[in-house]
Amino acid sequence: MLLFPVTIFKDSMVVYSINDIEKLSGVKAHTLRVWEKRYGIIQPKRTETNIRYYLDEDLKHVLNIALLNKKGIKISKIAKMPDQEIKTKVAQLSDVGTEFEDYLDSLTLSLLELNELKFNRILDSNIKQKGLERTMMEVIYPLLDKLGLMWITGSINGAHERFVRGHIRQKIIACTDKIESDPNKSTFIIYLPENEDQELSLLFAHFLIKKFGFTVINLGLHTPVKDISDAAHVAHPDFIYTIVNHNIAGMSMSEYVNSLKATIPDGKILLSGIQVAKCDPDPSGKINVLHSFQALSQYLEEISPKKKHAASLVAQL
């Protein structure tokens, strides 16, 4: 991850160093210099002290070139193409053919352009081919990591972030709604505590839990303990699941866990998040700490109604 980007500000415009371009595009700085000197394929601007710097259009141009090069087109040939031809070929490749694998680069380009049609096509194609779970792990979360890096370097603004998160949110909800609920299965209450706002993670957890055959009651973001207690009194859940990345206001993690245990005396509490990973919130075994979505998925598989049913059939043989 790019922790200290060497970003230059010139005439109130955010521009990028060669190291920024390397981190954002995946093209090594040495390679960029070769492209510049040998092929003239990219021409950075220079400061008065002869330091290279790049603008937004240069970043997009490098991303386009990198996409074509990954698809086997030689740099010498790309160098002879007019800019419009490069963009046209990239658009054709990004039109979600089943053989097209550079989804992250293509999503990045569509994000920078706020191209809703292309962004949705790429995500829909991935979900159709891989399913939502693999798409989240292999495409969406890497994209969100890259989004954080692009925010640091000034490549994107609030509009870009809202664009990405809004469309991903729609995809997760649509996939979740397609799963039929069974009111006779075990029930989960899921939520985010007060001061937590990682909604996409909560929605993805909702999808996973429902996918494995459980009933889900989603209380949403910024949920106080009293609301959890009220919901538990009505629904009598078998499990509570939440993610804790920030300190709980006014109490320690162990105090917060004890307050949750009081809401569900006979059930299990599943916890994820940075604050949970820092401590052992409950050594009694009533609390299950899950350090990743893979761990959540594995836990759900172990306790899923289908697995229990299969184990019961084996026992009867």
Short mmCIF file of C-alpha atoms in Angstrom, two decimals:
data_model
loop_
_atom_site.label_atom_id
_atom_site.label_comp_id
_atom_site.label_asym_id
_atom_site.label_seq_id
_atom_site.Cartn_x
_atom_site.Cartn_y
_atom_site.Cartn_z
CA MET A 1 0.00 0.00 0.00
CA LEU A 2 1.21 3.49 -0.79
CA LEU A 3 1.61 5.07 2.64
CA PHE A 4 3.51 8.21 1.68
CA PRO A 5 2.70 9.14 -1.93
CA VAL A 6 4.98 11.72 -3.52
CA THR A 7 2.15 13.84 -4.88
CA ILE A 8 2.99 17.32 -6.17
CA PHE A 9 0.51 20.19 -6.22
CA LYS A 10 0.95 22.61 -9.14
CA ASP A 11 -1.32 25.59 -9.76
CA SER A 12 -3.90 24.09 -7.31
CA MET A 13 -4.11 20.94 -9.43
CA VAL A 14 -3.39 17.47 -8.07
CA VAL A 15 -0.72 15.76 -10.12
CA TYR A 16 1.26 12.55 -9.66
CA SER A 17 4.86 11.53 -9.34
CA ILE A 18 6.15 8.55 -11.28
CA ASN A 19 5.92 6.49 -8.07
CA ASP A 20 2.24 7.39 -7.72
CA ILE A 21 1.59 6.23 -11.30
CA GLU A 22 3.45 2.99 -10.60
CA LYS A 23 1.33 2.23 -7.54
CA LEU A 24 -1.98 3.12 -9.19
CA SER A 25 -1.39 1.43 -12.55
CA GLY A 26 0.83 -1.50 -11.60
CA VAL A 27 3.37 -0.46 -14.27
CA LYS A 28 6.89 -0.24 -12.86
CA ALA A 29 8.57 3.17 -12.85
CA HIS A 30 11.46 1.71 -14.87
CA THR A 31 8.99 0.50 -17.51
CA LEU A 32 7.33 3.91 -17.64
CA ARG A 33 10.72 5.50 -18.28
CA VAL A 34 11.41 2.99 -21.08
CA TRP A 35 8.03 3.72 -22.66
CA GLU A 36 8.83 7.42 -22.49
CA LYS A 37 12.36 7.28 -23.91
CA ARG A 38 12.06 4.44 -26.44
CA TYR A 39 8.53 4.87 -27.72
CA GLY A 40 7.44 8.36 -26.70
CA ILE A 41 4.23 6.67 -25.63
CA ILE A 42 3.78 8.89 -22.62
CA GLN A 43 5.22 12.35 -22.16
CA PRO A 44 5.21 13.55 -18.55
CA LYS A 45 5.49 17.19 -17.68
CA ARG A 46 8.51 18.38 -15.72
CA THR A 47 9.02 20.83 -12.90
CA GLU A 48 11.62 23.57 -13.03
CA THR A 49 13.98 21.16 -11.27
CA ASN A 50 13.36 18.52 -13.97
CA ILE A 51 11.19 16.18 -11.85
CA ARG A 52 8.57 14.22 -13.82
CA TYR A 53 4.94 14.74 -12.93
CA TYR A 54 1.71 13.44 -14.45
CA LEU A 55 -1.88 14.64 -14.73
CA ASP A 56 -5.18 12.75 -14.53
CA GLU A 57 -5.25 12.18 -18.28
CA ASP A 58 -1.76 10.65 -18.08
CA LEU A 59 -2.93 8.19 -15.43
CA LYS A 60 -5.90 7.15 -17.60
CA HIS A 61 -3.60 6.85 -20.62
CA VAL A 62 -1.19 4.57 -18.73
CA LEU A 63 -4.10 2.42 -17.50
CA ASN A 64 -5.34 2.08 -21.09
CA ILE A 65 -1.88 1.14 -22.38
CA ALA A 66 -1.39 -1.37 -19.56
CA LEU A 67 -4.72 -3.05 -20.40
CA LEU A 68 -3.83 -3.44 -24.07
CA ASN A 69 -0.35 -4.69 -23.23
CA LYS A 70 -1.74 -7.31 -20.84
CA LYS A 71 -3.92 -8.56 -23.69
CA GLY A 72 -0.81 -9.27 -25.77
CA ILE A 73 -0.56 -6.13 -27.88
CA LYS A 74 3.07 -5.06 -28.13
CA ILE A 75 4.09 -1.67 -26.82
CA SER A 76 5.72 -0.86 -30.17
CA LYS A 77 2.34 -1.33 -31.84
CA ILE A 78 0.43 0.62 -29.18
CA ALA A 79 2.90 3.48 -29.60
CA LYS A 80 1.76 3.88 -33.21
CA MET A 81 -1.94 4.06 -32.34
CA PRO A 82 -3.72 7.40 -32.09
CA ASP A 83 -5.19 8.09 -28.65
CA GLN A 84 -8.74 7.52 -29.89
CA GLU A 85 -7.84 4.09 -31.30
CA ILE A 86 -6.33 3.11 -27.95
CA LYS A 87 -9.50 4.18 -26.17
CA THR A 88 -11.67 2.32 -28.68
CA LYS A 89 -9.73 -0.93 -28.29
CA VAL A 90 -9.85 -0.66 -24.50
CA ALA A 91 -13.61 -0.07 -24.67
CA GLN A 92 -13.98 -3.22 -26.79
CA LEU A 93 -11.93 -5.28 -24.33
CA SER A 94 -13.76 -3.79 -21.39
CA ASP A 95 -17.10 -4.75 -22.87
CA VAL A 96 -17.00 -7.82 -20.65
CA GLY A 97 -16.07 -10.67 -22.87
CA THR A 98 -15.81 -13.91 -20.93
CA GLU A 99 -12.10 -14.10 -21.66
CA PHE A 100 -11.37 -10.63 -20.29
CA GLU A 101 -9.59 -10.94 -16.96
CA ASP A 102 -8.31 -7.45 -16.18
CA TYR A 103 -11.45 -6.48 -14.31
CA LEU A 104 -9.74 -4.36 -11.68
CA ASP A 105 -8.02 -2.11 -14.21
CA SER A 106 -11.20 -1.81 -16.26
CA LEU A 107 -13.29 -1.02 -13.18
CA THR A 108 -10.74 1.63 -12.23
CA LEU A 109 -11.11 3.29 -15.62
CA SER A 110 -14.90 3.19 -15.49
CA LEU A 111 -14.73 4.63 -11.97
CA LEU A 112 -12.54 7.53 -13.04
CA GLU A 113 -14.96 8.27 -15.89
CA LEU A 114 -18.06 7.68 -13.72
CA ASN A 115 -19.17 5.31 -16.50
CA GLU A 116 -22.18 3.61 -14.95
CA LEU A 117 -22.90 1.31 -17.91
CA LYS A 118 -19.38 -0.12 -18.09
CA PHE A 119 -19.03 -0.40 -14.28
CA ASN A 120 -22.29 -2.34 -14.00
CA ARG A 121 -21.49 -4.60 -16.96
CA ILE A 122 -18.17 -5.64 -15.44
CA LEU A 123 -19.63 -6.32 -12.00
CA ASP A 124 -22.65 -8.16 -13.44
CA SER A 125 -20.38 -10.32 -15.59
CA ASN A 126 -18.23 -11.24 -12.59
CA ILE A 127 -21.23 -12.05 -10.43
CA LYS A 128 -22.75 -14.19 -13.19
CA GLN A 129 -19.52 -16.13 -13.76
CA LYS A 130 -18.19 -16.38 -10.21
CA GLY A 131 -21.07 -15.62 -7.87
CA LEU A 132 -21.22 -12.70 -5.47
CA GLU A 133 -18.98 -14.25 -2.80
CA ARG A 134 -15.97 -14.73 -5.10
CA THR A 135 -16.61 -11.39 -6.79
CA MET A 136 -16.49 -9.64 -3.43
CA MET A 137 -13.25 -11.37 -2.43
CA GLU A 138 -11.45 -11.25 -5.78
CA VAL A 139 -12.73 -8.03 -7.35
CA ILE A 140 -14.68 -5.70 -5.08
CA TYR A 141 -12.52 -5.71 -1.96
CA PRO A 142 -9.30 -5.27 -4.00
CA LEU A 143 -11.07 -2.40 -5.79
CA LEU A 144 -11.99 -0.81 -2.45
CA ASP A 145 -8.36 -1.14 -1.32
CA LYS A 146 -7.30 0.61 -4.51
CA LEU A 147 -9.98 3.22 -3.89
CA GLY A 148 -8.32 4.08 -0.58
CA LEU A 149 -4.98 4.47 -2.32
CA MET A 150 -6.50 6.65 -5.02
CA TRP A 151 -8.13 8.83 -2.36
CA ILE A 152 -4.73 9.38 -0.72
CA THR A 153 -3.13 10.42 -4.00
CA GLY A 154 -6.02 12.68 -4.98
CA SER A 155 -7.08 10.61 -8.00
CA ILE A 156 -10.69 10.49 -6.85
CA ASN A 157 -13.08 12.63 -4.84
CA GLY A 158 -16.25 12.13 -2.85
CA ALA A 159 -18.35 11.72 -5.99
CA HIS A 160 -16.23 8.77 -7.15
CA GLU A 161 -16.47 7.07 -3.76
CA ARG A 162 -20.24 7.51 -3.62
CA PHE A 163 -20.51 6.17 -7.17
CA VAL A 164 -18.59 2.98 -6.34
CA ARG A 165 -20.17 2.26 -2.98
CA GLY A 166 -23.66 3.00 -4.25
CA HIS A 167 -23.41 0.55 -7.14
CA ILE A 168 -21.77 -2.18 -5.05
CA ARG A 169 -24.48 -1.74 -2.42
CA GLN A 170 -27.15 -2.27 -5.07
CA LYS A 171 -25.46 -5.47 -6.31
CA ILE A 172 -25.21 -7.02 -2.84
CA ILE A 173 -28.82 -6.20 -1.98
CA ALA A 174 -30.07 -7.56 -5.32
CA CYS A 175 -28.19 -10.86 -4.85
CA THR A 176 -29.41 -11.12 -1.24
CA ASP A 177 -33.04 -10.54 -2.22
CA LYS A 178 -32.88 -13.46 -4.64
CA ILE A 179 -32.31 -15.91 -1.77
CA GLU A 180 -35.53 -17.25 -0.28
CA SER A 181 -35.80 -17.09 3.50
CA ASP A 182 -36.92 -20.01 5.64
CA PRO A 183 -38.65 -18.82 8.84
CA ASN A 184 -38.05 -22.23 10.44
CA LYS A 185 -34.25 -21.90 10.38
CA SER A 186 -32.01 -20.39 13.05
CA THR A 187 -32.15 -16.60 13.28
CA PHE A 188 -29.31 -14.06 13.22
CA ILE A 189 -29.54 -10.47 14.37
CA ILE A 190 -26.85 -8.47 12.58
CA TYR A 191 -25.97 -4.81 13.01
CA LEU A 192 -23.17 -2.27 13.32
CA PRO A 193 -22.54 -0.52 16.65
CA GLU A 194 -22.75 3.22 17.09
CA ASN A 195 -19.95 5.10 15.26
CA GLU A 196 -19.48 2.23 12.76
CA ASP A 197 -20.38 2.86 9.11
CA GLN A 198 -18.88 0.01 7.03
CA GLU A 199 -22.25 -0.75 5.45
CA LEU A 200 -20.92 -2.84 2.57
CA SER A 201 -19.34 -5.29 5.01
CA LEU A 202 -22.60 -5.61 6.93
CA LEU A 203 -24.56 -6.17 3.72
CA PHE A 204 -22.08 -8.81 2.58
CA ALA A 205 -22.36 -10.58 5.95
CA HIS A 206 -26.17 -10.49 5.48
CA PHE A 207 -25.76 -12.15 2.09
CA LEU A 208 -23.46 -14.88 3.43
CA ILE A 209 -25.66 -15.71 6.40
CA LYS A 210 -28.79 -15.87 4.26
CA LYS A 211 -26.95 -17.92 1.61
CA PHE A 212 -26.25 -20.61 4.18
CA GLY A 213 -29.94 -20.98 4.97
CA PHE A 214 -30.44 -18.78 8.02
CA THR A 215 -33.00 -16.08 8.75
CA VAL A 216 -31.48 -12.61 9.09
CA ILE A 217 -32.75 -9.56 10.96
CA ASN A 218 -30.58 -6.62 9.88
CA LEU A 219 -30.77 -3.68 12.28
CA GLY A 220 -28.41 -1.57 10.18
CA LEU A 221 -25.82 1.01 11.16
CA HIS A 222 -25.19 2.90 14.44
CA THR A 223 -27.30 0.51 16.54
CA PRO A 224 -27.33 1.04 20.33
CA VAL A 225 -27.37 -1.96 22.68
CA LYS A 226 -30.91 -1.12 23.81
CA ASP A 227 -32.24 -1.61 20.26
CA ILE A 228 -30.47 -4.96 20.05
CA SER A 229 -32.01 -5.98 23.35
CA ASP A 230 -35.49 -4.93 22.17
CA ALA A 231 -35.09 -6.88 18.91
CA ALA A 232 -33.80 -9.95 20.78
CA HIS A 233 -36.80 -9.82 23.12
CA VAL A 234 -39.13 -10.05 20.12
CA ALA A 235 -37.22 -12.35 17.76
CA HIS A 236 -35.34 -14.64 20.21
CA PRO A 237 -32.32 -14.96 17.90
CA ASP A 238 -29.91 -17.87 17.99
CA PHE A 239 -26.97 -15.67 16.96
CA ILE A 240 -25.86 -12.05 17.02
CA TYR A 241 -23.23 -10.86 14.56
CA THR A 242 -21.46 -7.51 14.41
CA ILE A 243 -18.23 -5.80 13.33
CA VAL A 244 -16.28 -3.56 15.73
CA ASN A 245 -13.51 -1.48 14.18
CA HIS A 246 -13.66 1.56 16.48
CA ASN A 247 -13.65 1.99 20.24
CA ILE A 248 -17.05 1.68 21.86
CA ALA A 249 -17.98 5.02 23.39
CA GLY A 250 -18.06 4.97 27.18
CA MET A 251 -17.09 1.34 27.75
CA SER A 252 -14.33 -1.20 27.23
CA MET A 253 -14.61 -4.06 24.77
CA SER A 254 -15.19 -6.56 27.56
CA GLU A 255 -17.98 -4.39 29.02
CA TYR A 256 -19.58 -4.15 25.60
CA VAL A 257 -19.40 -7.92 25.16
CA ASN A 258 -21.03 -8.43 28.56
CA SER A 259 -23.87 -6.12 27.55
CA LEU A 260 -24.39 -8.20 24.40
CA LYS A 261 -24.35 -11.45 26.36
CA ALA A 262 -27.15 -10.11 28.53
CA THR A 263 -29.34 -9.59 25.43
CA ILE A 264 -29.06 -13.20 24.26
CA PRO A 265 -28.49 -15.49 27.28
CA ASP A 266 -28.97 -18.74 25.36
CA GLY A 267 -27.45 -17.79 22.02
CA LYS A 268 -24.07 -17.25 20.39
CA ILE A 269 -22.35 -13.97 19.64
CA LEU A 270 -20.10 -13.68 16.57
CA LEU A 271 -17.68 -10.75 16.45
CA SER A 272 -15.38 -9.40 13.76
CA GLY A 273 -13.29 -6.26 13.39
CA ILE A 274 -10.07 -4.58 14.43
CA GLN A 275 -11.04 -3.97 18.06
CA VAL A 276 -12.07 -7.59 18.51
CA ALA A 277 -8.80 -8.86 17.03
CA LYS A 278 -6.85 -6.87 19.63
CA CYS A 279 -8.23 -8.73 22.62
CA ASP A 280 -9.85 -11.91 23.88
CA PRO A 281 -13.28 -10.46 24.68
CA ASP A 282 -14.68 -13.58 26.30
CA PRO A 283 -12.73 -16.71 27.25
CA SER A 284 -15.91 -18.61 28.21
CA GLY A 285 -16.61 -19.83 24.67
CA LYS A 286 -19.93 -18.01 24.24
CA ILE A 287 -18.21 -15.53 21.91
CA ASN A 288 -16.80 -16.58 18.54
CA VAL A 289 -14.18 -14.22 17.07
CA LEU A 290 -14.04 -14.33 13.26
CA HIS A 291 -11.06 -12.52 11.76
CA SER A 292 -12.23 -12.46 8.12
CA PHE A 293 -15.19 -13.10 5.85
CA GLN A 294 -13.56 -16.41 4.93
CA ALA A 295 -13.73 -17.34 8.62
CA LEU A 296 -17.38 -16.26 8.79
CA SER A 297 -18.19 -18.31 5.70
CA GLN A 298 -16.42 -21.36 7.14
CA TYR A 299 -18.25 -21.01 10.46
CA LEU A 300 -21.61 -20.69 8.71
CA GLU A 301 -20.88 -23.77 6.63
CA GLU A 302 -20.11 -25.76 9.78
CA ILE A 303 -23.40 -24.85 11.44
CA SER A 304 -25.54 -24.67 8.31
CA PRO A 305 -28.86 -26.55 8.23
CA LYS A 306 -27.75 -28.46 5.10
CA LYS A 307 -24.57 -29.74 6.76
CA LYS A 308 -26.44 -30.72 9.89
CA HIS A 309 -29.00 -32.57 7.80
CA ALA A 310 -26.25 -34.43 5.92
CA ALA A 311 -24.54 -35.36 9.21
CA SER A 312 -27.84 -36.68 10.55
CA LEU A 313 -28.33 -38.90 7.48
CA VAL A 314 -24.82 -40.31 7.85
CA ALA A 315 -25.46 -41.07 11.53
CA GLN A 316 -28.56 -43.05 10.59
CA LEU A 317 -26.68 -45.33 8.21
#
